[in-house]
């Protein structure tokens, strides 16, 4: 092939990867042509922060999926799956390969079995019940620790990059999402506190909100310069307190704030109790209809009894006529 034809094939392949692997949407079969802008010039592709773009896009898709009328989830599924496998091993959603060489892709250490398992509805219910029973001790906040010198008791905790303290927008090809490390301090080996500081405020004017999507507008407007100079936008060091690998390291009052701010349970017990009661009422009414006794007295019962006797006498009379009797 000529150099030009080879370039066209490469661009087509990259376009396919971007639309189906890195940034898939919920259309299922459509790849947006605007990804072509990211491939021109082609020799600059390796200079882009693809990991940040994928993470930001996944956050956008998760925000869409959380809406009431949303049925599907876009974005890089594998990233979300492996994150769940790493942090919530008690859910037993996958089997880890052993040994797994450190430094290899994280997704490579899991075997995906029983993908065609039946009774998925029952499986979902069991999963929700398990999630509601999880305690803070069941969460692995630092899943990327490794054993040094092949000694499982000697654990090295991976030092986080300074970029982990970045507190500004993360950009993807279609916009940005806001990242505040104060929300996940326990994952950064720090004591969790109430994340009261937000650098960007959501503006009412220009913000679009619907049952399927939420597109916020911020004040001030996010700029790519924040990411290019991320060293100027780090959480102040004095705000961080070492948790000393204690998973329940939180400030006083944090859990009360979290339970008021978020949803501590997946299953709404009040709503579930109401649904169970309504279902039991319907079943009771149906049973009463089926088991309704036949009236045993009154005019209706007398009419039914006389009809039965009349048909019985007619039946015996016809049998008598059909007999070959000598009388």
mmCIF file of C-alpha atoms in Angstrom:
data_model
loop_
_atom_site.group_PDB
_atom_site.id
_atom_site.type_symbol
_atom_site.label_atom_id
_atom_site.label_comp_id
_atom_site.label_asym_id
_atom_site.label_seq_id
_atom_site.Cartn_x
_atom_site.Cartn_y
_atom_site.Cartn_z
ATOM 1 C CA UNK A 1 0.000 0.000 0.000
ATOM 2 C CA UNK A 2 1.047 3.576 -0.548
ATOM 3 C CA UNK A 3 1.836 5.809 2.413
ATOM 4 C CA UNK A 4 -1.417 7.706 1.966
ATOM 5 C CA UNK A 5 -3.498 4.523 1.830
ATOM 6 C CA UNK A 6 -1.741 3.159 4.904
ATOM 7 C CA UNK A 7 -2.537 6.372 6.776
ATOM 8 C CA UNK A 8 -6.204 6.072 5.834
ATOM 9 C CA UNK A 9 -6.327 2.502 7.159
ATOM 10 C CA UNK A 10 -4.678 3.569 10.420
ATOM 11 C CA UNK A 11 -7.120 6.459 10.882
ATOM 12 C CA UNK A 12 -10.086 4.161 10.189
ATOM 13 C CA UNK A 13 -8.792 1.677 12.766
ATOM 14 C CA UNK A 14 -8.226 4.409 15.374
ATOM 15 C CA UNK A 15 -11.694 5.790 14.677
ATOM 16 C CA UNK A 16 -13.163 2.340 15.298
ATOM 17 C CA UNK A 17 -11.226 1.978 18.568
ATOM 18 C CA UNK A 18 -12.246 5.413 19.830
ATOM 19 C CA UNK A 19 -15.918 4.885 19.047
ATOM 20 C CA UNK A 20 -16.266 1.320 20.319
ATOM 21 C CA UNK A 21 -13.631 0.841 23.038
ATOM 22 C CA UNK A 22 -12.566 4.151 24.573
ATOM 23 C CA UNK A 23 -15.671 6.333 24.144
ATOM 24 C CA UNK A 24 -18.666 4.103 23.296
ATOM 25 C CA UNK A 25 -22.078 5.700 23.717
ATOM 26 C CA UNK A 26 -25.489 4.083 24.156
ATOM 27 C CA UNK A 27 -26.378 4.083 20.437
ATOM 28 C CA UNK A 28 -24.848 0.627 20.064
ATOM 29 C CA UNK A 29 -23.771 0.912 16.436
ATOM 30 C CA UNK A 30 -22.865 4.535 15.654
ATOM 31 C CA UNK A 31 -19.416 6.153 15.812
ATOM 32 C CA UNK A 32 -19.354 9.935 15.893
ATOM 33 C CA UNK A 33 -17.262 11.468 13.137
ATOM 34 C CA UNK A 34 -15.960 14.230 15.411
ATOM 35 C CA UNK A 35 -13.315 11.789 16.654
ATOM 36 C CA UNK A 36 -11.539 12.463 13.380
ATOM 37 C CA UNK A 37 -10.486 15.820 14.817
ATOM 38 C CA UNK A 38 -8.428 13.978 17.422
ATOM 39 C CA UNK A 39 -6.540 12.117 14.702
ATOM 40 C CA UNK A 40 -5.353 15.192 12.811
ATOM 41 C CA UNK A 41 -2.401 15.471 12.872
ATOM 42 C CA UNK A 42 -1.874 11.765 13.341
ATOM 43 C CA UNK A 43 1.647 12.094 14.740
ATOM 44 C CA UNK A 44 0.314 14.073 17.745
ATOM 45 C CA UNK A 45 -2.030 11.311 18.993
ATOM 46 C CA UNK A 46 0.538 9.919 21.429
ATOM 47 C CA UNK A 47 0.814 13.285 23.194
ATOM 48 C CA UNK A 48 -2.810 13.354 24.361
ATOM 49 C CA UNK A 49 -3.846 12.397 27.900
ATOM 50 C CA UNK A 50 -6.061 9.488 26.850
ATOM 51 C CA UNK A 51 -6.377 8.044 30.358
ATOM 52 C CA UNK A 52 -7.843 11.287 31.737
ATOM 53 C CA UNK A 53 -10.164 11.589 28.739
ATOM 54 C CA UNK A 54 -11.479 8.027 29.220
ATOM 55 C CA UNK A 55 -11.987 8.574 32.967
ATOM 56 C CA UNK A 56 -13.826 11.849 32.426
ATOM 57 C CA UNK A 57 -16.045 10.311 29.749
ATOM 58 C CA UNK A 58 -16.915 7.378 32.026
ATOM 59 C CA UNK A 59 -17.946 9.831 34.744
ATOM 60 C CA UNK A 60 -20.236 11.581 32.274
ATOM 61 C CA UNK A 61 -21.839 8.298 31.263
ATOM 62 C CA UNK A 62 -22.296 7.256 34.891
ATOM 63 C CA UNK A 63 -24.024 10.562 35.537
ATOM 64 C CA UNK A 64 -26.364 9.886 32.611
ATOM 65 C CA UNK A 65 -27.025 6.318 33.761
ATOM 66 C CA UNK A 66 -28.050 7.558 37.212
ATOM 67 C CA UNK A 67 -31.002 9.454 35.758
ATOM 68 C CA UNK A 68 -34.483 8.042 36.274
ATOM 69 C CA UNK A 69 -35.304 7.240 32.641
ATOM 70 C CA UNK A 70 -31.868 5.969 31.604
ATOM 71 C CA UNK A 71 -31.625 2.278 30.758
ATOM 72 C CA UNK A 72 -28.092 1.920 29.374
ATOM 73 C CA UNK A 73 -24.557 2.884 30.258
ATOM 74 C CA UNK A 74 -21.840 4.045 27.857
ATOM 75 C CA UNK A 75 -18.128 4.476 28.357
ATOM 76 C CA UNK A 76 -15.335 1.963 28.892
ATOM 77 C CA UNK A 77 -17.130 -0.856 30.733
ATOM 78 C CA UNK A 78 -13.911 -2.690 31.562
ATOM 79 C CA UNK A 79 -12.594 0.263 33.563
ATOM 80 C CA UNK A 80 -15.682 0.279 35.794
ATOM 81 C CA UNK A 81 -15.787 -3.514 36.100
ATOM 82 C CA UNK A 82 -12.165 -3.888 37.152
ATOM 83 C CA UNK A 83 -12.483 -0.998 39.600
ATOM 84 C CA UNK A 84 -15.366 -2.843 41.270
ATOM 85 C CA UNK A 85 -13.448 -6.146 41.270
ATOM 86 C CA UNK A 86 -10.420 -4.491 42.871
ATOM 87 C CA UNK A 87 -12.244 -2.566 45.585
ATOM 88 C CA UNK A 88 -15.102 -4.983 46.392
ATOM 89 C CA UNK A 89 -13.726 -8.549 46.278
ATOM 90 C CA UNK A 90 -16.430 -9.739 48.695
ATOM 91 C CA UNK A 91 -18.998 -9.413 45.925
ATOM 92 C CA UNK A 92 -17.244 -12.358 44.227
ATOM 93 C CA UNK A 93 -18.072 -11.145 40.743
ATOM 94 C CA UNK A 94 -14.905 -12.510 39.176
ATOM 95 C CA UNK A 95 -11.988 -14.866 39.802
ATOM 96 C CA UNK A 96 -8.489 -13.435 40.124
ATOM 97 C CA UNK A 97 -5.598 -15.117 38.350
ATOM 98 C CA UNK A 98 -2.689 -16.113 40.556
ATOM 99 C CA UNK A 99 0.042 -15.202 40.311
ATOM 100 C CA UNK A 100 -0.477 -11.914 38.517
ATOM 101 C CA UNK A 101 2.734 -10.136 37.458
ATOM 102 C CA UNK A 102 2.729 -6.586 38.776
ATOM 103 C CA UNK A 103 2.908 -3.999 36.044
ATOM 104 C CA UNK A 104 0.656 -5.870 33.625
ATOM 105 C CA UNK A 105 -2.800 -4.478 32.743
ATOM 106 C CA UNK A 106 -5.068 -4.689 35.778
ATOM 107 C CA UNK A 107 -7.888 -6.262 33.757
ATOM 108 C CA UNK A 108 -5.549 -9.138 32.869
ATOM 109 C CA UNK A 109 -5.618 -10.557 36.373
ATOM 110 C CA UNK A 110 -9.299 -11.499 36.242
ATOM 111 C CA UNK A 111 -11.089 -14.383 34.592
ATOM 112 C CA UNK A 112 -14.565 -13.603 33.322
ATOM 113 C CA UNK A 113 -16.640 -16.721 33.994
ATOM 114 C CA UNK A 114 -20.371 -17.504 33.969
ATOM 115 C CA UNK A 115 -21.156 -14.648 31.609
ATOM 116 C CA UNK A 116 -24.248 -16.536 30.405
ATOM 117 C CA UNK A 117 -25.522 -17.446 33.843
ATOM 118 C CA UNK A 118 -29.268 -17.880 34.111
ATOM 119 C CA UNK A 119 -31.629 -16.297 36.647
ATOM 120 C CA UNK A 120 -30.036 -12.878 36.274
ATOM 121 C CA UNK A 121 -32.965 -11.245 38.050
ATOM 122 C CA UNK A 122 -32.302 -13.335 41.132
ATOM 123 C CA UNK A 123 -28.589 -12.587 40.820
ATOM 124 C CA UNK A 124 -29.250 -8.837 40.781
ATOM 125 C CA UNK A 125 -31.411 -9.084 43.913
ATOM 126 C CA UNK A 126 -28.714 -11.100 45.723
ATOM 127 C CA UNK A 127 -26.108 -8.553 44.658
ATOM 128 C CA UNK A 128 -28.160 -5.652 46.023
ATOM 129 C CA UNK A 129 -28.624 -7.461 49.330
ATOM 130 C CA UNK A 130 -24.871 -8.118 49.524
ATOM 131 C CA UNK A 131 -24.106 -4.460 48.816
ATOM 132 C CA UNK A 132 -26.383 -3.383 51.651
ATOM 133 C CA UNK A 133 -24.561 -5.729 54.037
ATOM 134 C CA UNK A 134 -21.079 -4.447 53.186
ATOM 135 C CA UNK A 135 -19.092 -2.790 55.965
ATOM 136 C CA UNK A 136 -16.129 -0.463 55.664
ATOM 137 C CA UNK A 137 -13.845 -3.415 56.450
ATOM 138 C CA UNK A 138 -15.110 -5.165 53.301
ATOM 139 C CA UNK A 139 -13.833 -2.373 51.042
ATOM 140 C CA UNK A 140 -10.259 -2.529 49.741
ATOM 141 C CA UNK A 141 -9.225 1.113 49.607
ATOM 142 C CA UNK A 142 -5.675 0.341 48.427
ATOM 143 C CA UNK A 143 -5.952 -2.609 46.024
ATOM 144 C CA UNK A 144 -2.680 -1.867 44.243
ATOM 145 C CA UNK A 145 -0.361 -2.737 47.101
ATOM 146 C CA UNK A 146 2.152 -5.452 46.271
ATOM 147 C CA UNK A 147 4.212 -7.948 48.223
ATOM 148 C CA UNK A 148 7.933 -7.297 47.952
ATOM 149 C CA UNK A 149 10.543 -10.072 47.783
ATOM 150 C CA UNK A 150 7.710 -12.587 47.401
ATOM 151 C CA UNK A 151 6.858 -12.197 51.072
ATOM 152 C CA UNK A 152 3.131 -11.678 51.555
ATOM 153 C CA UNK A 153 3.665 -10.119 54.980
ATOM 154 C CA UNK A 154 5.945 -7.421 53.581
ATOM 155 C CA UNK A 155 3.622 -5.109 51.674
ATOM 156 C CA UNK A 156 4.678 -2.083 49.688
ATOM 157 C CA UNK A 157 1.987 0.539 49.229
ATOM 158 C CA UNK A 158 2.204 2.269 45.892
ATOM 159 C CA UNK A 159 2.933 5.971 46.270
ATOM 160 C CA UNK A 160 0.325 8.054 44.505
ATOM 161 C CA UNK A 161 1.410 10.520 41.870
ATOM 162 C CA UNK A 162 1.142 14.206 42.814
ATOM 163 C CA UNK A 163 -1.563 14.465 40.161
ATOM 164 C CA UNK A 164 -3.870 12.558 42.545
ATOM 165 C CA UNK A 165 -4.254 15.780 44.525
ATOM 166 C CA UNK A 166 -5.428 17.744 41.483
ATOM 167 C CA UNK A 167 -8.665 19.579 42.277
ATOM 168 C CA UNK A 168 -10.021 20.927 39.007
ATOM 169 C CA UNK A 169 -11.852 19.770 35.835
ATOM 170 C CA UNK A 170 -10.948 16.646 33.873
ATOM 171 C CA UNK A 171 -11.469 16.999 30.132
ATOM 172 C CA UNK A 172 -12.710 14.618 27.468
ATOM 173 C CA UNK A 173 -13.513 15.201 23.803
ATOM 174 C CA UNK A 174 -17.019 16.519 24.496
ATOM 175 C CA UNK A 175 -16.561 18.560 27.647
ATOM 176 C CA UNK A 176 -15.363 18.030 31.193
ATOM 177 C CA UNK A 177 -16.211 16.637 34.610
ATOM 178 C CA UNK A 178 -15.212 17.975 38.010
ATOM 179 C CA UNK A 179 -12.735 16.110 40.172
ATOM 180 C CA UNK A 180 -12.360 16.838 43.869
ATOM 181 C CA UNK A 181 -9.939 14.452 45.656
ATOM 182 C CA UNK A 182 -11.474 15.478 48.983
ATOM 183 C CA UNK A 183 -14.343 13.091 48.139
ATOM 184 C CA UNK A 184 -12.047 10.035 48.060
ATOM 185 C CA UNK A 185 -9.355 10.777 50.634
ATOM 186 C CA UNK A 186 -9.411 7.235 52.021
ATOM 187 C CA UNK A 187 -8.363 5.943 48.616
ATOM 188 C CA UNK A 188 -5.368 8.288 48.870
ATOM 189 C CA UNK A 189 -4.376 6.885 52.296
ATOM 190 C CA UNK A 190 -5.735 9.961 54.072
ATOM 191 C CA UNK A 191 -8.372 10.539 56.751
ATOM 192 C CA UNK A 192 -11.751 11.159 55.133
ATOM 193 C CA UNK A 193 -13.421 14.474 55.953
ATOM 194 C CA UNK A 194 -16.540 16.241 54.714
ATOM 195 C CA UNK A 195 -15.642 17.667 51.260
ATOM 196 C CA UNK A 196 -17.028 21.137 51.772
ATOM 197 C CA UNK A 197 -14.688 22.944 49.365
ATOM 198 C CA UNK A 198 -15.841 23.090 45.741
ATOM 199 C CA UNK A 199 -13.880 25.358 43.395
ATOM 200 C CA UNK A 200 -16.601 25.481 40.734
ATOM 201 C CA UNK A 201 -20.237 26.329 41.379
ATOM 202 C CA UNK A 202 -23.091 25.105 39.184
ATOM 203 C CA UNK A 203 -24.946 27.993 37.536
ATOM 204 C CA UNK A 204 -28.705 27.840 37.081
ATOM 205 C CA UNK A 205 -28.522 29.833 33.861
ATOM 206 C CA UNK A 206 -27.472 27.541 31.039
ATOM 207 C CA UNK A 207 -27.715 24.319 33.019
ATOM 208 C CA UNK A 208 -29.828 21.663 31.278
ATOM 209 C CA UNK A 209 -31.667 19.151 33.420
ATOM 210 C CA UNK A 210 -33.967 16.384 32.217
ATOM 211 C CA UNK A 211 -35.018 12.907 33.261
ATOM 212 C CA UNK A 212 -32.367 11.399 30.981
ATOM 213 C CA UNK A 213 -29.445 13.780 31.339
ATOM 214 C CA UNK A 214 -27.882 16.609 33.304
ATOM 215 C CA UNK A 215 -25.547 19.097 31.603
ATOM 216 C CA UNK A 216 -24.175 21.593 34.143
ATOM 217 C CA UNK A 217 -22.689 25.026 33.552
ATOM 218 C CA UNK A 218 -19.994 26.141 35.963
ATOM 219 C CA UNK A 219 -18.806 29.409 37.422
ATOM 220 C CA UNK A 220 -15.996 30.037 36.650
ATOM 221 C CA UNK A 221 -15.880 28.379 33.244
ATOM 222 C CA UNK A 222 -13.461 25.405 33.172
ATOM 223 C CA UNK A 223 -10.292 25.852 31.137
ATOM 224 C CA UNK A 224 -7.740 23.377 29.788
ATOM 225 C CA UNK A 225 -5.082 25.586 31.371
ATOM 226 C CA UNK A 226 -6.076 24.134 34.737
ATOM 227 C CA UNK A 227 -4.910 20.681 33.632
ATOM 228 C CA UNK A 228 -1.809 21.949 31.854
ATOM 229 C CA UNK A 229 -0.689 23.613 35.080
ATOM 230 C CA UNK A 230 -2.088 21.068 37.530
ATOM 231 C CA UNK A 231 0.699 21.783 40.031
ATOM 232 C CA UNK A 232 -0.987 25.090 40.812
ATOM 233 C CA UNK A 233 -4.309 23.386 41.628
ATOM 234 C CA UNK A 234 -3.433 20.735 44.202
ATOM 235 C CA UNK A 235 -5.194 20.217 47.521
ATOM 236 C CA UNK A 236 -3.093 21.968 50.196
ATOM 237 C CA UNK A 237 -0.842 19.513 51.954
ATOM 238 C CA UNK A 238 -1.915 20.736 55.387
ATOM 239 C CA UNK A 239 -5.455 19.486 54.719
ATOM 240 C CA UNK A 240 -4.295 15.885 54.377
ATOM 241 C CA UNK A 241 -3.891 13.558 57.347
ATOM 242 C CA UNK A 242 -2.293 10.146 57.034
ATOM 243 C CA UNK A 243 -4.794 7.375 57.791
ATOM 244 C CA UNK A 244 -2.024 4.881 58.665
ATOM 245 C CA UNK A 245 -3.878 2.306 56.559
ATOM 246 C CA UNK A 246 -6.947 2.431 58.785
ATOM 247 C CA UNK A 247 -9.974 1.864 56.488
ATOM 248 C CA UNK A 248 -12.408 3.600 58.841
ATOM 249 C CA UNK A 249 -10.279 6.708 59.270
ATOM 250 C CA UNK A 250 -12.831 9.530 59.160
ATOM 251 C CA UNK A 251 -13.400 12.822 60.923
ATOM 252 C CA UNK A 252 -16.103 13.019 63.547
ATOM 253 C CA UNK A 253 -19.458 13.584 61.929
ATOM 254 C CA UNK A 254 -18.452 12.386 58.463
ATOM 255 C CA UNK A 255 -20.647 9.269 58.461
ATOM 256 C CA UNK A 256 -23.660 11.265 59.677
ATOM 257 C CA UNK A 257 -23.084 13.750 56.854
ATOM 258 C CA UNK A 258 -22.675 10.942 54.319
ATOM 259 C CA UNK A 259 -25.882 9.161 55.312
ATOM 260 C CA UNK A 260 -27.765 12.449 55.050
ATOM 261 C CA UNK A 261 -26.128 13.460 51.775
ATOM 262 C CA UNK A 262 -26.075 10.126 49.931
ATOM 263 C CA UNK A 263 -27.944 6.802 49.826
ATOM 264 C CA UNK A 264 -26.376 4.407 52.337
ATOM 265 C CA UNK A 265 -28.524 1.506 51.098
ATOM 266 C CA UNK A 266 -29.318 0.200 47.624
ATOM 267 C CA UNK A 267 -32.664 -1.302 48.621
ATOM 268 C CA UNK A 268 -35.252 1.149 49.915
ATOM 269 C CA UNK A 269 -36.741 -0.849 52.800
ATOM 270 C CA UNK A 270 -39.768 1.420 53.162
ATOM 271 C CA UNK A 271 -40.570 1.263 49.469
ATOM 272 C CA UNK A 272 -39.951 -2.488 49.424
ATOM 273 C CA UNK A 273 -42.297 -3.015 52.395
ATOM 274 C CA UNK A 274 -45.034 -1.038 50.654
ATOM 275 C CA UNK A 275 -44.596 -3.043 47.464
ATOM 276 C CA UNK A 276 -44.696 -6.340 49.383
ATOM 277 C CA UNK A 277 -47.852 -5.247 51.214
ATOM 278 C CA UNK A 278 -49.602 -4.232 47.985
ATOM 279 C CA UNK A 279 -48.621 -7.519 46.361
ATOM 280 C CA UNK A 280 -49.888 -9.514 49.357
ATOM 281 C CA UNK A 281 -53.212 -7.623 49.233
ATOM 282 C CA UNK A 282 -53.690 -8.458 45.552
ATOM 283 C CA UNK A 283 -52.869 -12.139 46.138
ATOM 284 C CA UNK A 284 -55.298 -12.282 49.056
ATOM 285 C CA UNK A 285 -58.121 -10.863 46.935
ATOM 286 C CA UNK A 286 -57.419 -13.356 44.151
ATOM 287 C CA UNK A 287 -57.455 -16.220 46.654
ATOM 288 C CA UNK A 288 -60.790 -15.058 48.059
ATOM 289 C CA UNK A 289 -62.290 -15.061 44.573
ATOM 290 C CA UNK A 290 -61.095 -18.593 43.900
ATOM 291 C CA UNK A 291 -62.120 -19.969 47.283
ATOM 292 C CA UNK A 292 -65.527 -18.248 47.343
ATOM 293 C CA UNK A 293 -67.993 -20.930 48.602
ATOM 294 C CA UNK A 294 -71.126 -21.925 46.682
ATOM 295 C CA UNK A 295 -74.324 -20.744 48.453
ATOM 296 C CA UNK A 296 -75.859 -23.617 50.404
ATOM 297 C CA UNK A 297 -79.170 -22.047 51.289
ATOM 298 C CA UNK A 298 -81.745 -19.707 49.873
ATOM 299 C CA UNK A 299 -83.557 -19.652 46.514
ATOM 300 C CA UNK A 300 -80.355 -20.044 44.449
ATOM 301 C CA UNK A 301 -79.368 -23.227 46.266
ATOM 302 C CA UNK A 302 -82.915 -24.649 45.945
ATOM 303 C CA UNK A 303 -83.006 -24.001 42.177
ATOM 304 C CA UNK A 304 -79.617 -25.714 41.706
ATOM 305 C CA UNK A 305 -80.761 -28.705 43.779
ATOM 306 C CA UNK A 306 -84.018 -29.127 41.833
ATOM 307 C CA UNK A 307 -82.178 -28.920 38.521
ATOM 308 C CA UNK A 308 -79.699 -31.584 39.611
ATOM 309 C CA UNK A 309 -82.521 -33.953 40.687
ATOM 310 C CA UNK A 310 -84.388 -33.369 37.404
ATOM 311 C CA UNK A 311 -81.325 -34.196 35.262
ATOM 312 C CA UNK A 312 -80.577 -37.261 37.358
ATOM 313 C CA UNK A 313 -84.133 -38.643 36.906
ATOM 314 C CA UNK A 314 -83.999 -38.016 33.130
ATOM 315 C CA UNK A 315 -80.655 -39.806 32.949
ATOM 316 C CA UNK A 316 -82.018 -42.875 34.793
ATOM 317 C CA UNK A 317 -85.156 -42.913 32.597
ATOM 318 C CA UNK A 318 -83.129 -43.059 29.360
ATOM 319 C CA UNK A 319 -80.962 -45.815 30.782
ATOM 320 C CA UNK A 320 -84.106 -47.804 31.648
ATOM 321 C CA UNK A 321 -85.462 -47.429 28.103
ATOM 322 C CA UNK A 322 -82.231 -48.640 26.592
ATOM 323 C CA UNK A 323 -82.218 -51.879 28.599
ATOM 324 C CA UNK A 324 -83.347 -55.094 26.860
ATOM 325 C CA UNK A 325 -85.896 -55.952 29.574
ATOM 326 C CA UNK A 326 -88.396 -58.934 29.354
ATOM 327 C CA UNK A 327 -91.064 -56.920 31.202
#
